PDB file of C-alpha atoms in Angstrom:
ATOM      1  CA  VAL G1471     -13.236 -22.121 -50.409  1.00 51.00           C
ATOM      2  CA  LYS G1472     -14.290 -25.377 -48.787  1.00 56.00           C
ATOM      3  CA  SER G1473     -11.963 -27.649 -50.804  1.00 66.00           C
ATOM      4  CA  ASP G1474      -8.921 -25.416 -50.223  1.00 70.00           C
ATOM      5  CA  PRO G1475      -9.059 -23.422 -46.930  1.00 69.00           C
ATOM      6  CA  GLU G1476      -5.857 -21.578 -47.876  1.00 75.00           C
ATOM      7  CA  GLN G1477      -7.512 -19.981 -50.909  1.00 69.00           C
ATOM      8  CA  LYS G1478      -8.959 -16.575 -50.010  1.00 68.00           C
ATOM      9  CA  ALA G1479     -10.796 -13.702 -51.701  1.00 60.00           C
ATOM     10  CA  PRO G1480     -11.682 -10.222 -50.418  1.00 59.00           C
ATOM     11  CA  LEU G1481     -15.319  -9.843 -49.382  1.00 50.00           C
ATOM     12  CA  LYS G1482     -15.752  -7.089 -51.981  1.00 53.00           C
ATOM     13  CA  GLN G1483     -15.167  -9.644 -54.752  1.00 55.00           C
ATOM     14  CA  CYS G1484     -17.619 -12.145 -53.264  1.00 49.00           C
ATOM     15  CA  VAL G1485     -20.569  -9.799 -52.751  1.00 46.00           C
ATOM     16  CA  PRO G1486     -22.609  -8.740 -55.797  1.00 46.00           C
ATOM     17  CA  GLN G1487     -22.644  -5.012 -56.511  1.00 45.00           C
ATOM     18  CA  ASN G1488     -26.438  -4.808 -56.513  1.00 40.00           C
ATOM     19  CA  LEU G1489     -26.586  -5.216 -52.725  1.00 41.00           C
ATOM     20  CA  PHE G1490     -25.745  -1.539 -52.262  1.00 39.00           C
ATOM     21  CA  ALA G1491     -28.650   0.894 -51.923  1.00 38.00           C
ATOM     22  CA  THR G1492     -29.526   4.162 -50.228  1.00 38.00           C
ATOM     23  CA  TYR G1493     -32.336   5.412 -48.037  1.00 42.00           C
ATOM     24  CA  SER G1494     -33.542   7.472 -50.975  1.00 43.00           C
ATOM     25  CA  GLY G1495     -34.161   4.489 -53.230  1.00 48.00           C
ATOM     26  CA  ARG G1496     -32.200   3.091 -56.122  1.00 50.00           C
ATOM     27  CA  PRO G1497     -29.229   5.346 -56.934  1.00 47.00           C
ATOM     28  CA  PRO G1498     -28.635   6.600 -60.470  1.00 50.00           C
ATOM     29  CA  LEU G1499     -26.933   4.156 -62.826  1.00 52.00           C
ATOM     30  CA  SER G1500     -23.744   6.234 -62.667  1.00 49.00           C
ATOM     31  CA  VAL G1501     -23.357   5.130 -59.027  1.00 47.00           C
ATOM     32  CA  TRP G1502     -23.069   1.490 -60.105  1.00 49.00           C
ATOM     33  CA  SER G1503     -20.301   2.214 -62.584  1.00 54.00           C
ATOM     34  CA  THR G1504     -18.233   4.411 -60.231  1.00 56.00           C
ATOM     35  CA  GLY G1505     -18.668   2.160 -57.206  1.00 55.00           C
ATOM     36  CA  GLU G1506     -19.628   5.188 -55.091  1.00 58.00           C
ATOM     37  CA  MET G1507     -22.635   5.174 -52.803  1.00 56.00           C
ATOM     38  CA  GLY G1508     -25.648   7.407 -53.267  1.00 53.00           C
ATOM     39  CA  LYS G1509     -26.634  10.331 -51.052  1.00 57.00           C
ATOM     40  CA  VAL G1510     -26.420   9.677 -47.313  1.00 59.00           C
ATOM     41  CA  LEU G1511     -29.503  10.742 -45.367  1.00 60.00           C
ATOM     42  CA  ASP G1512     -29.287  11.554 -41.683  1.00 65.00           C
ATOM     43  CA  THR G1513     -31.834   9.953 -39.385  1.00 71.00           C
ATOM     44  CA  MET G1514     -32.555  10.979 -35.823  1.00 77.00           C
ATOM     45  CA  ASN G1515     -34.105   8.122 -33.875  1.00 83.00           C
ATOM     46  CA  THR G1516     -33.647   6.280 -30.627  1.00 85.00           C
ATOM     47  CA  ALA G1517     -35.221   3.279 -28.957  1.00 88.00           C
ATOM     48  CA  CYS G1518     -35.500   1.846 -25.464  1.00 90.00           C
ATOM     49  CA  CYS G1519     -36.634  -1.424 -23.984  1.00 91.00           C
ATOM     50  CA  GLU G1520     -37.869  -2.591 -20.584  1.00 94.00           C
ATOM     51  CA  VAL G1521     -37.442  -6.254 -19.646  1.00 95.00           C
ATOM     52  CA  ALA G1522     -38.142  -8.560 -16.733  1.00 97.00           C
ATOM     53  CA  VAL G1523     -35.524 -11.247 -16.078  1.00 97.00           C
ATOM     54  CA  ASP G1524     -36.445 -14.305 -14.002  1.00 97.00           C
ATOM     55  CA  THR G1525     -33.150 -15.112 -12.283  1.00 96.00           C
ATOM     56  CA  GLU G1526     -34.366 -18.611 -11.325  1.00 97.00           C
ATOM     57  CA  THR G1527     -35.419 -19.788 -14.812  1.00 97.00           C
ATOM     58  CA  GLY G1528     -33.428 -17.451 -17.072  1.00 97.00           C
ATOM     59  CA  GLU G1529     -36.592 -16.392 -18.906  1.00 97.00           C
ATOM     60  CA  VAL G1530     -36.599 -12.866 -20.325  1.00 96.00           C
ATOM     61  CA  GLU G1531     -39.851 -11.032 -20.955  1.00 95.00           C
ATOM     62  CA  ILE G1532     -39.903  -7.804 -22.920  1.00 94.00           C
ATOM     63  CA  LEU G1533     -42.410  -5.565 -21.171  1.00 95.00           C
ATOM     64  CA  ARG G1534     -42.381  -2.717 -23.666  1.00 93.00           C
ATOM     65  CA  PHE G1535     -40.464  -0.904 -26.333  1.00 92.00           C
ATOM     66  CA  GLY G1536     -40.256   2.863 -26.727  1.00 91.00           C
ATOM     67  CA  VAL G1537     -39.237   4.760 -29.844  1.00 90.00           C
ATOM     68  CA  ALA G1538     -38.630   8.452 -30.439  1.00 89.00           C
ATOM     69  CA  ALA G1539     -38.143   9.347 -34.082  1.00 87.00           C
ATOM     70  CA  ASP G1540     -37.894  12.322 -36.393  1.00 87.00           C
ATOM     71  CA  PRO G1541     -39.654  11.157 -39.555  1.00 88.00           C
ATOM     72  CA  GLY G1542     -39.373  14.612 -41.106  1.00 86.00           C
ATOM     73  CA  LYS G1543     -42.811  14.972 -42.689  1.00 88.00           C
ATOM     74  CA  ILE G1544     -45.231  12.175 -41.719  1.00 89.00           C
ATOM     75  CA  MET G1545     -46.925  10.891 -44.861  1.00 88.00           C
ATOM     76  CA  ARG G1546     -49.124   8.198 -43.331  1.00 90.00           C
ATOM     77  CA  GLN G1547     -49.231   7.643 -39.560  1.00 92.00           C
ATOM     78  CA  THR G1548     -50.245   3.962 -39.638  1.00 92.00           C
ATOM     79  CA  SER G1549     -47.497   3.092 -42.131  1.00 90.00           C
ATOM     80  CA  LEU G1550     -44.930   4.899 -40.002  1.00 90.00           C
ATOM     81  CA  GLU G1551     -45.999   3.086 -36.829  1.00 92.00           C
ATOM     82  CA  SER G1552     -46.129  -0.273 -38.627  1.00 90.00           C
ATOM     83  CA  GLN G1553     -42.629   0.214 -40.023  1.00 88.00           C
ATOM     84  CA  ILE G1554     -41.241   0.947 -36.584  1.00 89.00           C
ATOM     85  CA  ASP G1555     -43.153  -1.919 -34.949  1.00 89.00           C
ATOM     86  CA  GLN G1556     -41.826  -4.350 -37.555  1.00 87.00           C
ATOM     87  CA  VAL G1557     -38.216  -3.384 -36.908  1.00 87.00           C
ATOM     88  CA  MET G1558     -38.640  -3.589 -33.122  1.00 88.00           C
ATOM     89  CA  TYR G1559     -40.194  -7.057 -33.409  1.00 88.00           C
ATOM     90  CA  PHE G1560     -37.373  -8.063 -35.750  1.00 85.00           C
ATOM     91  CA  SER G1561     -34.895  -6.941 -33.080  1.00 85.00           C
ATOM     92  CA  GLN G1562     -36.769  -8.983 -30.470  1.00 89.00           C
ATOM     93  CA  GLY G1563     -36.439 -12.106 -32.601  1.00 88.00           C
ATOM     94  CA  CYS G1564     -32.728 -11.528 -33.234  1.00 87.00           C
ATOM     95  CA  GLN G1565     -31.961 -10.994 -29.572  1.00 91.00           C
ATOM     96  CA  LEU G1566     -34.087 -13.649 -27.881  1.00 93.00           C
ATOM     97  CA  LEU G1567     -34.913 -16.434 -30.315  1.00 89.00           C
ATOM     98  CA  GLU G1568     -33.172 -16.548 -33.658  1.00 86.00           C
ATOM     99  CA  ASP G1569     -30.115 -18.735 -33.880  1.00 85.00           C
ATOM    100  CA  PHE G1570     -28.459 -20.291 -36.903  1.00 83.00           C
ATOM    101  CA  ILE G1571     -27.227 -23.802 -36.235  1.00 85.00           C
ATOM    102  CA  TYR G1572     -24.506 -25.134 -38.536  1.00 89.00           C
ATOM    103  CA  ASP G1573     -22.910 -28.544 -38.889  1.00 91.00           C
ATOM    104  CA  ARG G1574     -19.351 -27.968 -37.639  1.00 91.00           C
ATOM    105  CA  ARG G1575     -17.886 -30.421 -40.133  1.00 92.00           C
ATOM    106  CA  THR G1576     -19.689 -29.384 -43.334  1.00 91.00           C
ATOM    107  CA  GLY G1577     -20.834 -25.835 -42.600  1.00 90.00           C
ATOM    108  CA  VAL G1578     -24.379 -26.711 -43.718  1.00 91.00           C
ATOM    109  CA  LYS G1579     -27.164 -24.823 -41.947  1.00 88.00           C
ATOM    110  CA  LEU G1580     -29.233 -27.329 -39.962  1.00 89.00           C
ATOM    111  CA  ASN G1581     -32.238 -25.151 -39.121  1.00 86.00           C
ATOM    112  CA  ASN G1582     -32.988 -23.822 -42.584  1.00 83.00           C
ATOM    113  CA  ASN G1583     -36.774 -23.941 -42.173  1.00 82.00           C
ATOM    114  CA  MET G1584     -39.434 -21.993 -40.318  1.00 77.00           C
ATOM    115  CA  VAL G1585     -40.167 -24.855 -37.897  1.00 80.00           C
ATOM    116  CA  ASP G1586     -36.692 -25.067 -36.346  1.00 76.00           C
ATOM    117  CA  TYR G1587     -35.781 -21.390 -36.839  1.00 76.00           C
ATOM    118  CA  LYS G1588     -37.546 -19.599 -33.986  1.00 82.00           C
ATOM    119  CA  LYS G1589     -39.206 -16.208 -34.453  1.00 83.00           C
ATOM    120  CA  PRO G1590     -41.631 -14.263 -32.256  1.00 87.00           C
ATOM    121  CA  THR G1591     -45.339 -14.543 -32.970  1.00 86.00           C
ATOM    122  CA  ILE G1592     -47.918 -11.801 -32.530  1.00 85.00           C
ATOM    123  CA  LEU G1593     -48.575 -13.261 -29.057  1.00 88.00           C
ATOM    124  CA  ASP G1594     -44.933 -12.667 -28.055  1.00 87.00           C
ATOM    125  CA  VAL G1595     -44.533  -9.029 -28.992  1.00 88.00           C
ATOM    126  CA  PRO G1596     -44.929  -6.195 -26.489  1.00 92.00           C
ATOM    127  CA  PRO G1597     -46.498  -2.823 -27.197  1.00 90.00           C
ATOM    128  CA  VAL G1598     -44.346  -0.130 -28.775  1.00 91.00           C
ATOM    129  CA  GLN G1599     -44.769   3.419 -27.506  1.00 93.00           C
ATOM    130  CA  HIS G1600     -44.233   5.858 -30.384  1.00 92.00           C
ATOM    131  CA  THR G1601     -43.128   9.465 -30.025  1.00 92.00           C
ATOM    132  CA  PHE G1602     -42.722  11.407 -33.261  1.00 91.00           C
ATOM    133  CA  ILE G1603     -41.149  14.814 -33.617  1.00 88.00           C
ATOM    134  CA  GLU G1604     -42.316  15.991 -37.028  1.00 88.00           C
ATOM    135  CA  THR G1605     -39.697  18.541 -38.096  1.00 83.00           C
ATOM    136  CA  ARG G1606     -40.489  18.510 -41.832  1.00 72.00           C
ATOM    137  CA  ASP G1607     -36.721  18.859 -42.288  1.00 74.00           C
ATOM    138  CA  GLY G1608     -36.183  15.501 -43.966  1.00 73.00           C
ATOM    139  CA  ASN G1609     -33.941  15.375 -47.002  1.00 74.00           C
ATOM    140  CA  ALA G1610     -35.983  12.758 -48.863  1.00 75.00           C
ATOM    141  CA  ALA G1611     -39.090  13.366 -50.977  1.00 77.00           C
ATOM    142  CA  TYR G1612     -41.593  15.881 -49.510  1.00 82.00           C
ATOM    143  CA  GLY G1613     -39.402  16.464 -46.446  1.00 82.00           C
ATOM    144  CA  ALA G1614     -39.606  12.879 -45.166  1.00 82.00           C
ATOM    145  CA  ASN G1615     -36.838  10.919 -43.422  1.00 80.00           C
ATOM    146  CA  GLY G1616     -36.177   7.204 -43.488  1.00 76.00           C
ATOM    147  CA  ILE G1617     -36.700   5.893 -39.970  1.00 77.00           C
ATOM    148  CA  SER G1618     -37.178   2.186 -39.407  1.00 65.00           C
ATOM    149  CA  HIS G1619     -33.891   0.530 -40.276  1.00 67.00           C
ATOM    150  CA  SER G1620     -31.811   2.939 -38.249  1.00 65.00           C
ATOM    151  CA  LEU G1621     -33.721   1.578 -35.237  1.00 68.00           C
ATOM    152  CA  ALA G1622     -32.717  -2.035 -35.884  1.00 65.00           C
ATOM    153  CA  ASN G1623     -30.485  -2.109 -32.842  1.00 65.00           C
ATOM    154  CA  THR G1624     -29.700  -5.769 -32.460  1.00 65.00           C
ATOM    155  CA  HIS G1625     -28.412  -5.296 -28.912  1.00 84.00           C
ATOM    156  CA  LEU G1626     -31.242  -3.232 -27.427  1.00 89.00           C
ATOM    157  CA  VAL G1627     -32.733  -6.170 -25.496  1.00 92.00           C
ATOM    158  CA  ILE G1628     -29.264  -7.410 -24.510  1.00 93.00           C
ATOM    159  CA  MET G1629     -28.503  -4.005 -22.963  1.00 92.00           C
ATOM    160  CA  ALA G1630     -31.852  -4.068 -21.131  1.00 94.00           C
ATOM    161  CA  ILE G1631     -31.015  -7.531 -19.735  1.00 96.00           C
ATOM    162  CA  HIS G1632     -27.696  -6.148 -18.492  1.00 96.00           C
ATOM    163  CA  ASN G1633     -29.516  -3.215 -16.920  1.00 95.00           C
ATOM    164  CA  ALA G1634     -32.014  -5.528 -15.186  1.00 96.00           C
ATOM    165  CA  ALA G1635     -29.785  -8.440 -14.128  1.00 96.00           C
ATOM    166  CA  GLY G1636     -26.250  -7.033 -14.258  1.00 96.00           C
ATOM    167  CA  VAL G1637     -24.917  -9.638 -16.704  1.00 97.00           C
ATOM    168  CA  TRP G1638     -23.989  -9.633 -20.377  1.00 96.00           C
ATOM    169  CA  VAL G1639     -25.444 -12.356 -22.587  1.00 95.00           C
ATOM    170  CA  ASP G1640     -24.615 -13.098 -26.213  1.00 92.00           C
ATOM    171  CA  PRO G1641     -27.661 -13.172 -28.481  1.00 91.00           C
ATOM    172  CA  PRO G1642     -29.895 -15.027 -28.653  1.00 92.00           C
ATOM    173  CA  ALA G1643     -30.453 -14.585 -24.914  1.00 95.00           C
ATOM    174  CA  THR G1644     -31.922 -18.026 -24.294  1.00 94.00           C
ATOM    175  CA  PRO G1645     -32.745 -19.070 -20.720  1.00 96.00           C
ATOM    176  CA  ASP G1646     -29.692 -21.357 -20.552  1.00 96.00           C
ATOM    177  CA  LYS G1647     -27.369 -18.515 -21.622  1.00 96.00           C
ATOM    178  CA  VAL G1648     -28.931 -16.135 -19.084  1.00 97.00           C
ATOM    179  CA  LEU G1649     -28.539 -18.696 -16.279  1.00 98.00           C
ATOM    180  CA  LYS G1650     -24.932 -19.348 -17.301  1.00 98.00           C
ATOM    181  CA  ALA G1651     -24.193 -15.599 -17.245  1.00 97.00           C
ATOM    182  CA  LEU G1652     -25.786 -15.411 -13.782  1.00 97.00           C
ATOM    183  CA  GLY G1653     -23.522 -18.254 -12.621  1.00 97.00           C
ATOM    184  CA  LYS G1654     -26.477 -20.598 -12.064  1.00 94.00           C
ATOM    185  CA  ALA G1655     -25.887 -23.176 -14.787  1.00 81.00           C
TER     186      ALA G1655
END
């Protein structure tokens, strides 16, 4: 509480119950009353990323993403690919561009608009290579599996930067942070 920093509350009391969901859609109403989660669905997916790091400027370029996924039964190929692409581009934004800036004194977010809050554009995103292993063993409707959100690895690009340049950088990996990690700033 801003007016009294000593006053505290558990996170569970602060977060509304309706934020909980499952891969299989909205759980039965009985789940809300018991506080238990719905059915857990396994997903088998992995992703990789190749980057180029300019050690003089600190610029990071994502050359390509790769995804291998078991969607169970593929219902619609273009929807599946689009879902995966969206989550990979989301990860790119989180790791290279997106940064919340807060006023240290008040806690107010200072970049609460789409001009100051940086996100990748269609010109910034690399190709995504898709590999699907259609097992038809999914435990959702018609043998499908949920796939996209399990791929939202917010440190995929950061790990690729470490692989390429040998340094760890906290996201977003801006050029100044990369240069600092390289000992050049």
